[in-house]
Amino acid sequence: MGESGELRALRVPYNRCDMNTRRKTRQIKVGDERTGVVCIGGDGPVSVQTMTAGYTHDVDRCVAEINKLVAAGADIVRVAVPERKDTEALAHIIPQVRVPVVADVHFHYKRALEAIEAGVHKIRLNPGNISDREQVNAVIDACKERGIPIRVGVNEGSIIERKDKQTRMKELGKYFAGHKSGHLLALMIVKLEEYLDIFDARNFHDICISAKSMDPALTIDIYTEISKRFDYPLHLGVTHAGPKETGCIRSVVALGTLLANGIGDTVRISYASDPVYEVEDGLEMLYCLNLRTRIGAELIACPTCGRIQVDLFTLVQDVRKKLSAEIQVPIKVAVMGCVVNGPGEAEGADVAVFAGDRRGIIYVQGEKVANVSEEQILDRLLHECREFQERVRRGEAKLGEKKVEIIPPDPIGELGSGFEKIAEHRVEHVTVGQT
């Protein structure tokens, strides 16, 4: 099943970045009236892409996976088509999904022609993997006739002739530059220029380009350089980023740096993991950079420290799962574990809890609404989130509108860690302002 109409509608009106900071580019359009059209480049917002992990020829599973990725927030989904049975499956897959589908083509130009015939919305092509120029031209002409854009991609691992070691070494030496990865940087630019010349010769400019590396620093350098040379929209990504645990750092360092500098029009975070995580983390990156309007709650929470007096880590994970499932309005929720940072964070949040000695005080836009035991925190916090969401939807409340100042509880009072210590005569009760 795909996402509900309500959720899909919520995903559509996201913010456009200030075009004074965004790099100006051409624009391509991916999709159709049935799926919705995603604009990449120009004044289009930064979109999030991902790729299915299963076999495309397994139609039912492929459709289920695509719908799951759309429900997670994917704007575009790419599928692999290494064999004819995969392109044959596209004709059955595309009518069952409501998202633009990209066919990932390597080596066999006929797979691209078959995918175009099946109704795919975009082609991913590496001309360097197809040796016959006329075959590449055939793909370009077919896309031009149907109005289908092409992503022209070069990857660090596929730009050099790998069959002949001597040829490889000669090519590296020819473009070797002064710094660590200078030869690859220069070679990727040269190869990309060669590929784009092929498209220019056919007067085809409905193009998005990418130049991926597993090295975040090289990724930043290559996209920065090609952004100076070409006005095509850029598809950002770090290839072979690894498992989510480390790949998220590798990807966000590179992509976040580029996006913060106005470079990049669509992104794919790549993990050796469930692609749902790619979508979730890609969206979160764009949310944090104010390149998309958040859908769903924003959750902030304490880091670990010795002041925590509740099972904060379990509470945070439970809250995160419940918010993800039930809250669509972008309310800010704070889960704080003590009275040190809690009051300040609660003032900035729409719904907040800060905990003390096995209890939690819950605020809604700065107004105290409950003082509950640790066992009741989760249910009461979620109740207040649901109620606040409905008030926002009815126009009775506005996001980020603080009502009153919060007076923190006495740190040696019932929520403070000092209360028990004073009672046991382990610390001195100091009263300020009395003689």
CSV table of C-alpha atoms in Angstrom, one decimal:
chain,number,residue,atom,x,y,z
A,1,MET,CA,0.0,0.0,0.0
A,2,GLY,CA,1.2,3.5,-0.7
A,3,GLU,CA,1.0,6.5,1.6
A,4,SER,CA,-2.4,8.1,2.2
A,5,GLY,CA,-3.5,11.1,0.2
A,6,GLU,CA,-3.2,13.3,3.3
A,7,LEU,CA,0.4,12.3,3.9
A,8,ARG,CA,1.3,12.7,0.2
A,9,ALA,CA,-0.3,16.1,0.1
A,10,LEU,CA,1.7,17.1,3.1
A,11,ARG,CA,4.9,16.3,1.3
A,12,VAL,CA,4.2,18.5,-1.7
A,13,PRO,CA,4.4,22.1,-0.5
A,14,TYR,CA,8.0,22.1,0.9
A,15,ASN,CA,10.1,25.3,0.9
A,16,ARG,CA,12.2,26.5,-1.9
A,17,CYS,CA,15.7,27.6,-0.9
A,18,ASP,CA,16.6,31.3,-1.2
A,19,MET,CA,17.8,31.5,-4.8
A,20,ASN,CA,20.4,34.1,-3.8
A,21,THR,CA,22.3,31.3,-2.2
A,22,ARG,CA,21.4,28.4,-4.6
A,23,ARG,CA,23.5,27.9,-7.7
A,24,LYS,CA,21.5,28.8,-10.8
A,25,THR,CA,21.0,25.8,-13.2
A,26,ARG,CA,18.9,24.6,-16.0
A,27,GLN,CA,15.9,22.5,-14.9
A,28,ILE,CA,14.7,19.1,-15.8
A,29,LYS,CA,11.3,17.6,-15.0
A,30,VAL,CA,10.9,14.0,-13.9
A,31,GLY,CA,7.5,12.3,-13.8
A,32,ASP,CA,4.1,12.8,-15.3
A,33,GLU,CA,0.6,13.9,-14.4
A,34,ARG,CA,-0.2,10.6,-12.7
A,35,THR,CA,2.9,10.4,-10.6
A,36,GLY,CA,3.5,14.1,-10.1
A,37,VAL,CA,6.4,16.0,-11.6
A,38,VAL,CA,9.6,16.5,-9.7
A,39,CYS,CA,11.5,19.6,-10.9
A,40,ILE,CA,15.3,19.2,-10.5
A,41,GLY,CA,17.4,22.4,-10.7
A,42,GLY,CA,16.2,25.9,-11.6
A,43,ASP,CA,13.9,27.0,-8.8
A,44,GLY,CA,12.9,23.5,-7.9
A,45,PRO,CA,13.5,22.4,-4.3
A,46,VAL,CA,16.2,19.8,-3.5
A,47,SER,CA,14.7,16.4,-3.9
A,48,VAL,CA,15.5,13.1,-2.3
A,49,GLN,CA,16.2,9.9,-4.3
A,50,THR,CA,16.9,6.3,-3.5
A,51,MET,CA,17.2,2.9,-5.2
A,52,THR,CA,15.4,-0.3,-4.6
A,53,ALA,CA,17.4,-3.2,-3.1
A,54,GLY,CA,15.4,-6.1,-4.6
A,55,TYR,CA,15.2,-7.6,-8.1
A,56,THR,CA,13.1,-5.5,-10.5
A,57,HIS,CA,11.7,-8.5,-12.3
A,58,ASP,CA,10.0,-9.6,-9.0
A,59,VAL,CA,7.1,-7.3,-9.7
A,60,ASP,CA,5.1,-7.6,-6.5
A,61,ARG,CA,8.1,-7.2,-4.2
A,62,CYS,CA,9.4,-4.3,-6.3
A,63,VAL,CA,6.1,-2.5,-6.2
A,64,ALA,CA,5.9,-3.1,-2.4
A,65,GLU,CA,9.4,-1.8,-1.9
A,66,ILE,CA,8.8,1.3,-4.0
A,67,ASN,CA,5.6,2.1,-2.1
A,68,LYS,CA,7.5,1.7,1.2
A,69,LEU,CA,10.2,4.2,0.0
A,70,VAL,CA,7.5,6.7,-1.1
A,71,ALA,CA,5.8,6.4,2.3
A,72,ALA,CA,9.2,7.2,3.9
A,73,GLY,CA,9.4,10.4,1.8
A,74,ALA,CA,11.3,9.5,-1.5
A,75,ASP,CA,10.6,11.9,-4.3
A,76,ILE,CA,12.2,9.7,-7.0
A,77,VAL,CA,13.0,5.9,-7.0
A,78,ARG,CA,15.6,4.2,-9.2
A,79,VAL,CA,15.5,0.5,-10.1
A,80,ALA,CA,18.2,-1.7,-11.7
A,81,VAL,CA,17.5,-3.2,-15.1
A,82,PRO,CA,20.5,-5.5,-15.9
A,83,GLU,CA,18.3,-8.0,-17.9
A,84,ARG,CA,15.5,-7.9,-20.3
A,85,LYS,CA,13.1,-9.5,-17.7
A,86,ASP,CA,13.7,-6.4,-15.6
A,87,THR,CA,12.7,-4.0,-18.3
A,88,GLU,CA,9.7,-6.2,-19.2
A,89,ALA,CA,8.6,-5.9,-15.5
A,90,LEU,CA,8.6,-2.1,-15.7
A,91,ALA,CA,5.5,-2.1,-17.7
A,92,HIS,CA,3.7,-3.8,-14.8
A,93,ILE,CA,5.5,-1.9,-12.0
A,94,ILE,CA,5.0,1.7,-13.2
A,95,PRO,CA,1.2,1.7,-13.3
A,96,GLN,CA,1.1,0.5,-9.7
A,97,VAL,CA,3.3,3.2,-8.1
A,98,ARG,CA,2.8,7.0,-7.8
A,99,VAL,CA,6.4,8.2,-7.9
A,100,PRO,CA,8.7,8.9,-10.9
A,101,VAL,CA,10.8,5.8,-11.7
A,102,VAL,CA,14.4,5.9,-13.0
A,103,ALA,CA,15.9,3.0,-14.9
A,104,ASP,CA,19.6,2.4,-14.0
A,105,VAL,CA,21.3,1.3,-17.2
A,106,HIS,CA,24.9,-0.1,-17.5
A,107,PHE,CA,26.6,-1.8,-20.5
A,108,HIS,CA,23.4,-2.8,-22.5
A,109,TYR,CA,21.9,0.1,-24.4
A,110,LYS,CA,18.9,-2.0,-25.3
A,111,ARG,CA,17.9,-2.0,-21.7
A,112,ALA,CA,17.5,1.7,-21.9
A,113,LEU,CA,15.4,1.5,-25.1
A,114,GLU,CA,13.2,-1.1,-23.5
A,115,ALA,CA,12.8,0.9,-20.3
A,116,ILE,CA,11.8,4.0,-22.3
A,117,GLU,CA,9.2,1.9,-24.2
A,118,ALA,CA,7.9,0.6,-20.8
A,119,GLY,CA,7.2,4.2,-19.7
A,120,VAL,CA,10.1,4.9,-17.4
A,121,HIS,CA,10.4,8.6,-16.3
A,122,LYS,CA,14.2,9.0,-16.5
A,123,ILE,CA,17.3,7.1,-17.5
A,124,ARG,CA,20.6,6.9,-15.6
A,125,LEU,CA,23.4,6.3,-18.1
A,126,ASN,CA,27.2,6.1,-18.0
A,127,PRO,CA,28.2,6.5,-21.6
A,128,GLY,CA,31.7,5.1,-20.7
A,129,ASN,CA,30.1,1.7,-20.1
A,130,ILE,CA,28.7,1.6,-23.7
A,131,SER,CA,31.6,1.5,-26.2
A,132,ASP,CA,29.5,2.0,-29.4
A,133,ARG,CA,28.8,5.7,-29.9
A,134,GLU,CA,25.8,4.9,-32.1
A,135,GLN,CA,24.2,2.9,-29.4
A,136,VAL,CA,24.5,5.9,-27.0
A,137,ASN,CA,23.0,8.1,-29.7
A,138,ALA,CA,20.1,5.7,-30.1
A,139,VAL,CA,19.3,6.1,-26.4
A,140,ILE,CA,19.6,9.9,-26.5
A,141,ASP,CA,17.3,10.1,-29.5
A,142,ALA,CA,14.7,7.9,-27.9
A,143,CYS,CA,14.7,10.0,-24.8
A,144,LYS,CA,14.5,13.2,-26.8
A,145,GLU,CA,11.5,11.9,-28.7
A,146,ARG,CA,9.7,11.0,-25.5
A,147,GLY,CA,10.8,14.0,-23.4
A,148,ILE,CA,12.6,11.8,-20.9
A,149,PRO,CA,15.6,13.3,-19.1
A,150,ILE,CA,18.9,11.5,-18.6
A,151,ARG,CA,21.4,11.5,-15.7
A,152,VAL,CA,24.9,11.4,-17.0
A,153,GLY,CA,27.0,9.8,-14.2
A,154,VAL,CA,30.7,9.3,-13.7
A,155,ASN,CA,31.9,7.3,-10.7
A,156,GLU,CA,35.5,7.1,-9.4
A,157,GLY,CA,35.5,3.4,-10.0
A,158,SER,CA,34.3,3.4,-13.6
A,159,ILE,CA,36.1,6.2,-15.3
A,160,ILE,CA,39.4,4.5,-16.1
A,161,GLU,CA,40.1,1.7,-18.6
A,162,ARG,CA,40.4,-1.3,-16.2
A,163,LYS,CA,41.1,-4.1,-18.8
A,164,ASP,CA,44.7,-2.9,-19.5
A,165,LYS,CA,46.8,-2.0,-16.6
A,166,GLN,CA,49.3,-0.1,-18.7
A,167,THR,CA,46.6,2.0,-20.3
A,168,ARG,CA,45.2,2.7,-16.8
A,169,MET,CA,48.6,3.9,-15.5
A,170,LYS,CA,49.2,6.0,-18.6
A,171,GLU,CA,45.8,7.7,-18.1
A,172,LEU,CA,46.4,8.3,-14.5
A,173,GLY,CA,49.8,9.8,-15.1
A,174,LYS,CA,48.5,12.1,-17.8
A,175,TYR,CA,46.1,13.8,-15.5
A,176,PHE,CA,48.0,13.5,-12.2
A,177,ALA,CA,47.9,16.8,-10.2
A,178,GLY,CA,49.7,18.1,-7.1
A,179,HIS,CA,47.4,16.9,-4.3
A,180,LYS,CA,46.3,13.6,-3.0
A,181,SER,CA,43.5,12.9,-5.4
A,182,GLY,CA,44.2,15.5,-8.1
A,183,HIS,CA,44.6,12.9,-10.8
A,184,LEU,CA,41.1,11.5,-10.1
A,185,LEU,CA,39.6,15.0,-9.8
A,186,ALA,CA,41.0,16.0,-13.2
A,187,LEU,CA,40.1,12.7,-14.8
A,188,MET,CA,36.5,12.8,-13.7
A,189,ILE,CA,36.1,16.3,-15.1
A,190,VAL,CA,37.7,15.3,-18.4
A,191,LYS,CA,35.5,12.2,-18.7
A,192,LEU,CA,32.4,14.2,-17.9
A,193,GLU,CA,33.2,16.7,-20.6
A,194,GLU,CA,33.7,13.9,-23.1
A,195,TYR,CA,30.3,12.4,-22.2
A,196,LEU,CA,28.5,15.8,-22.4
A,197,ASP,CA,30.0,16.4,-25.8
A,198,ILE,CA,28.1,13.4,-27.0
A,199,PHE,CA,24.8,14.8,-25.8
A,200,ASP,CA,25.6,18.3,-27.1
A,201,ALA,CA,26.2,16.8,-30.6
A,202,ARG,CA,22.6,15.5,-30.5
A,203,ASN,CA,21.3,18.8,-29.2
A,204,PHE,CA,20.1,17.1,-26.1
A,205,HIS,CA,20.3,19.1,-22.9
A,206,ASP,CA,17.6,17.5,-20.7
A,207,ILE,CA,20.4,16.4,-18.4
A,208,CYS,CA,21.3,16.0,-14.8
A,209,ILE,CA,24.9,15.2,-14.0
A,210,SER,CA,26.7,13.4,-11.2
A,211,ALA,CA,30.4,12.6,-10.3
A,212,LYS,CA,30.6,10.4,-7.3
A,213,SER,CA,33.5,9.2,-5.1
A,214,MET,CA,33.8,7.2,-1.9
A,215,ASP,CA,36.0,10.0,-0.6
A,216,PRO,CA,34.0,12.8,1.0
A,217,ALA,CA,36.8,15.4,0.4
A,218,LEU,CA,37.1,14.4,-3.3
A,219,THR,CA,33.3,14.5,-3.6
A,220,ILE,CA,33.2,18.1,-2.3
A,221,ASP,CA,36.1,19.0,-4.7
A,222,ILE,CA,34.6,17.4,-7.8
A,223,TYR,CA,31.1,18.8,-7.4
A,224,THR,CA,32.5,22.3,-6.6
A,225,GLU,CA,34.6,22.2,-9.8
A,226,ILE,CA,31.9,20.9,-12.1
A,227,SER,CA,29.4,23.5,-10.6
A,228,LYS,CA,31.8,26.1,-12.0
A,229,ARG,CA,31.9,24.5,-15.5
A,230,PHE,CA,28.4,23.4,-16.2
A,231,ASP,CA,24.9,24.8,-15.7
A,232,TYR,CA,23.2,21.4,-15.6
A,233,PRO,CA,21.5,20.4,-12.3
A,234,LEU,CA,23.6,18.3,-10.0
A,235,HIS,CA,22.7,14.9,-8.5
A,236,LEU,CA,24.8,14.6,-5.3
A,237,GLY,CA,26.0,11.4,-3.8
A,238,VAL,CA,28.9,9.6,-2.1
A,239,THR,CA,29.3,6.2,-3.7
A,240,HIS,CA,30.2,3.1,-1.7
A,241,ALA,CA,29.5,5.0,1.5
A,242,GLY,CA,29.3,1.8,3.6
A,243,PRO,CA,26.9,0.7,6.4
A,244,LYS,CA,24.5,3.3,7.8
A,245,GLU,CA,26.6,3.7,11.0
A,246,THR,CA,29.6,5.1,9.2
A,247,GLY,CA,28.0,5.9,5.8
A,248,CYS,CA,25.8,8.6,7.4
A,249,ILE,CA,28.8,10.5,8.5
A,250,ARG,CA,30.6,10.1,5.2
A,251,SER,CA,27.6,11.2,3.2
A,252,VAL,CA,26.4,14.1,5.3
A,253,VAL,CA,29.9,15.6,5.6
A,254,ALA,CA,30.1,15.8,1.8
A,255,LEU,CA,26.6,16.5,0.8
A,256,GLY,CA,25.8,18.8,3.7
A,257,THR,CA,28.9,20.9,2.9
A,258,LEU,CA,27.9,21.2,-0.8
A,259,LEU,CA,24.3,22.0,-0.1
A,260,ALA,CA,25.2,24.6,2.5
A,261,ASN,CA,27.3,26.3,-0.2
A,262,GLY,CA,24.4,26.3,-2.6
A,263,ILE,CA,25.5,23.3,-4.7
A,264,GLY,CA,23.2,20.4,-5.4
A,265,ASP,CA,19.7,19.9,-6.8
A,266,THR,CA,18.8,16.3,-5.9
A,267,VAL,CA,20.5,13.9,-3.4
A,268,ARG,CA,20.9,10.2,-2.9
A,269,ILE,CA,22.5,9.0,0.4
A,270,SER,CA,23.8,5.5,-0.3
A,271,TYR,CA,24.0,2.8,2.4
A,272,ALA,CA,24.7,-0.9,2.5
A,273,SER,CA,21.4,-1.2,4.3
A,274,ASP,CA,17.7,-0.7,4.0
A,275,PRO,CA,17.2,2.2,1.5
A,276,VAL,CA,14.4,3.5,3.8
A,277,TYR,CA,17.3,4.8,6.0
A,278,GLU,CA,18.7,6.6,2.9
A,279,VAL,CA,15.4,8.5,2.5
A,280,GLU,CA,15.0,9.3,6.2
A,281,ASP,CA,18.5,10.6,6.6
A,282,GLY,CA,18.4,12.5,3.3
A,283,LEU,CA,15.3,14.3,4.4
A,284,GLU,CA,16.7,15.0,7.8
A,285,MET,CA,19.7,16.6,6.3
A,286,LEU,CA,17.6,18.9,4.1
A,287,TYR,CA,15.4,19.7,7.1
A,288,CYS,CA,18.4,20.7,9.1
A,289,LEU,CA,19.6,23.0,6.3
A,290,ASN,CA,16.2,24.5,5.9
A,291,LEU,CA,16.0,23.2,2.4
A,292,ARG,CA,12.7,21.4,3.0
A,293,THR,CA,9.8,22.1,5.3
A,294,ARG,CA,9.7,19.4,7.9
A,295,ILE,CA,6.9,16.8,7.7
A,296,GLY,CA,6.4,15.1,11.1
A,297,ALA,CA,7.8,16.0,14.5
A,298,GLU,CA,11.3,17.3,15.2
A,299,LEU,CA,12.7,15.5,18.3
A,300,ILE,CA,15.5,16.8,20.4
A,301,ALA,CA,16.8,15.1,23.5
A,302,CYS,CA,19.6,15.2,26.1
A,303,PRO,CA,23.0,13.6,25.5
A,304,THR,CA,24.2,11.3,28.1
A,305,CYS,CA,25.3,12.7,31.5
A,306,GLY,CA,25.4,11.8,35.2
A,307,ARG,CA,22.4,14.0,36.0
A,308,ILE,CA,19.8,11.8,34.3
A,309,GLN,CA,17.4,10.3,36.7
A,310,VAL,CA,15.0,8.4,34.4
A,311,ASP,CA,15.6,5.8,31.7
A,312,LEU,CA,16.0,8.6,29.1
A,313,PHE,CA,17.4,6.5,26.3
A,314,THR,CA,14.5,4.1,26.2
A,315,LEU,CA,12.1,6.9,26.6
A,316,VAL,CA,13.6,8.8,23.6
A,317,GLN,CA,13.5,5.8,21.3
A,318,ASP,CA,9.9,5.1,22.3
A,319,VAL,CA,8.9,8.7,21.7
A,320,ARG,CA,10.6,8.7,18.3
A,321,LYS,CA,8.8,5.6,17.1
A,322,LYS,CA,5.4,6.9,18.3
A,323,LEU,CA,5.9,10.4,16.8
A,324,SER,CA,7.0,8.9,13.5
A,325,ALA,CA,3.8,6.8,13.3
A,326,GLU,CA,1.3,9.3,14.6
A,327,ILE,CA,2.4,12.9,14.0
A,328,GLN,CA,2.5,14.6,10.6
A,329,VAL,CA,2.5,18.3,11.7
A,330,PRO,CA,6.1,19.6,12.2
A,331,ILE,CA,5.9,20.2,15.9
A,332,LYS,CA,9.1,20.4,17.9
A,333,VAL,CA,9.3,18.0,20.8
A,334,ALA,CA,11.9,18.1,23.5
A,335,VAL,CA,12.7,15.2,25.8
A,336,MET,CA,15.1,16.4,28.5
A,337,GLY,CA,16.5,14.3,31.3
A,338,CYS,CA,17.2,16.9,34.1
A,339,VAL,CA,16.4,20.4,35.3
A,340,VAL,CA,19.7,21.9,34.0
A,341,ASN,CA,18.9,22.2,30.2
A,342,GLY,CA,15.3,21.1,30.4
A,343,PRO,CA,13.6,24.4,31.1
A,344,GLY,CA,15.4,26.2,28.3
A,345,GLU,CA,14.7,23.5,25.8
A,346,ALA,CA,11.1,23.3,26.9
A,347,GLU,CA,10.7,27.1,26.2
A,348,GLY,CA,11.8,26.5,22.6
A,349,ALA,CA,9.6,23.5,22.0
A,350,ASP,CA,6.0,23.1,21.2
A,351,VAL,CA,5.7,20.0,23.5
A,352,ALA,CA,8.3,19.2,26.1
A,353,VAL,CA,9.2,17.1,29.1
A,354,PHE,CA,12.0,17.5,31.5
A,355,ALA,CA,12.6,14.8,34.1
A,356,GLY,CA,13.8,14.8,37.6
A,357,ASP,CA,13.8,12.1,40.3
A,358,ARG,CA,11.7,9.5,38.5
A,359,ARG,CA,9.1,12.1,37.4
A,360,GLY,CA,8.5,14.4,34.5
A,361,ILE,CA,7.0,17.8,34.0
A,362,ILE,CA,5.3,18.3,30.7
A,363,TYR,CA,4.9,21.6,29.0
A,364,VAL,CA,2.9,22.7,25.9
A,365,GLN,CA,4.3,25.9,24.4
A,366,GLY,CA,5.7,26.9,27.7
A,367,GLU,CA,2.6,26.2,29.8
A,368,LYS,CA,2.9,23.4,32.4
A,369,VAL,CA,0.2,20.8,31.8
A,370,ALA,CA,1.3,17.8,33.9
A,371,ASN,CA,3.6,16.5,36.5
A,372,VAL,CA,3.6,12.7,36.2
A,373,SER,CA,5.6,9.6,37.3
A,374,GLU,CA,8.2,8.1,35.0
A,375,GLU,CA,5.9,5.3,34.0
A,376,GLN,CA,3.3,7.9,32.8
A,377,ILE,CA,5.7,10.1,30.8
A,378,LEU,CA,5.4,8.4,27.4
A,379,ASP,CA,1.6,8.2,27.3
A,380,ARG,CA,1.0,11.7,28.6
A,381,LEU,CA,3.7,13.3,26.4
A,382,LEU,CA,2.2,11.6,23.3
A,383,HIS,CA,-1.3,12.6,24.4
A,384,GLU,CA,-0.2,16.2,24.5
A,385,CYS,CA,1.5,15.9,21.1
A,386,ARG,CA,-1.7,14.5,19.5
A,387,GLU,CA,-3.9,17.2,21.1
A,388,PHE,CA,-1.5,19.9,20.0
A,389,GLN,CA,-1.4,18.6,16.4
A,390,GLU,CA,-5.2,18.7,16.3
A,391,ARG,CA,-5.2,22.3,17.6
A,392,VAL,CA,-2.7,23.3,14.9
A,393,ARG,CA,-4.9,21.7,12.2
A,394,ARG,CA,-8.0,23.5,13.5
A,395,GLY,CA,-6.1,26.8,13.5
A,396,GLU,CA,-6.3,27.1,17.3
A,397,ALA,CA,-2.5,27.0,17.8
A,398,LYS,CA,0.6,28.1,15.8
A,399,LEU,CA,3.9,26.2,15.7
A,400,GLY,CA,6.7,27.7,17.7
A,401,GLU,CA,4.5,30.2,19.6
A,402,LYS,CA,5.7,30.3,23.2
A,403,LYS,CA,3.0,31.3,25.6
A,404,VAL,CA,4.7,31.9,29.0
A,405,GLU,CA,8.1,31.9,30.6
A,406,ILE,CA,9.0,28.6,32.4
A,407,ILE,CA,10.2,28.9,36.0
A,408,PRO,CA,12.5,25.9,36.5
A,409,PRO,CA,11.8,23.7,39.5
A,410,ASP,CA,14.1,24.0,42.5
A,411,PRO,CA,17.0,21.7,41.8
A,412,ILE,CA,17.0,20.5,45.4
A,413,GLY,CA,13.2,20.1,45.3
A,414,GLU,CA,11.2,17.0,44.5
A,415,LEU,CA,12.5,16.8,41.0
A,416,GLY,CA,16.0,17.8,41.8
A,417,SER,CA,18.8,15.3,42.7
A,418,GLY,CA,19.7,17.4,45.7
A,419,PHE,CA,16.5,16.7,47.6
A,420,GLU,CA,17.3,13.1,48.5
A,421,LYS,CA,20.9,14.0,49.4
A,422,ILE,CA,19.8,16.8,51.7
A,423,ALA,CA,17.3,14.5,53.4
A,424,GLU,CA,20.1,12.1,54.1
A,425,HIS,CA,22.4,14.9,55.4
A,426,ARG,CA,24.9,14.1,52.6
A,427,VAL,CA,25.0,17.8,51.4
A,428,GLU,CA,24.4,21.1,53.1
A,429,HIS,CA,21.2,22.9,52.4
A,430,VAL,CA,22.3,26.4,51.5
A,431,THR,CA,19.6,29.2,51.4
A,432,VAL,CA,20.3,32.2,49.3
A,433,GLY,CA,19.2,35.7,50.4
A,434,GLN,CA,18.7,35.0,54.2
A,435,THR,CA,21.0,35.9,57.1
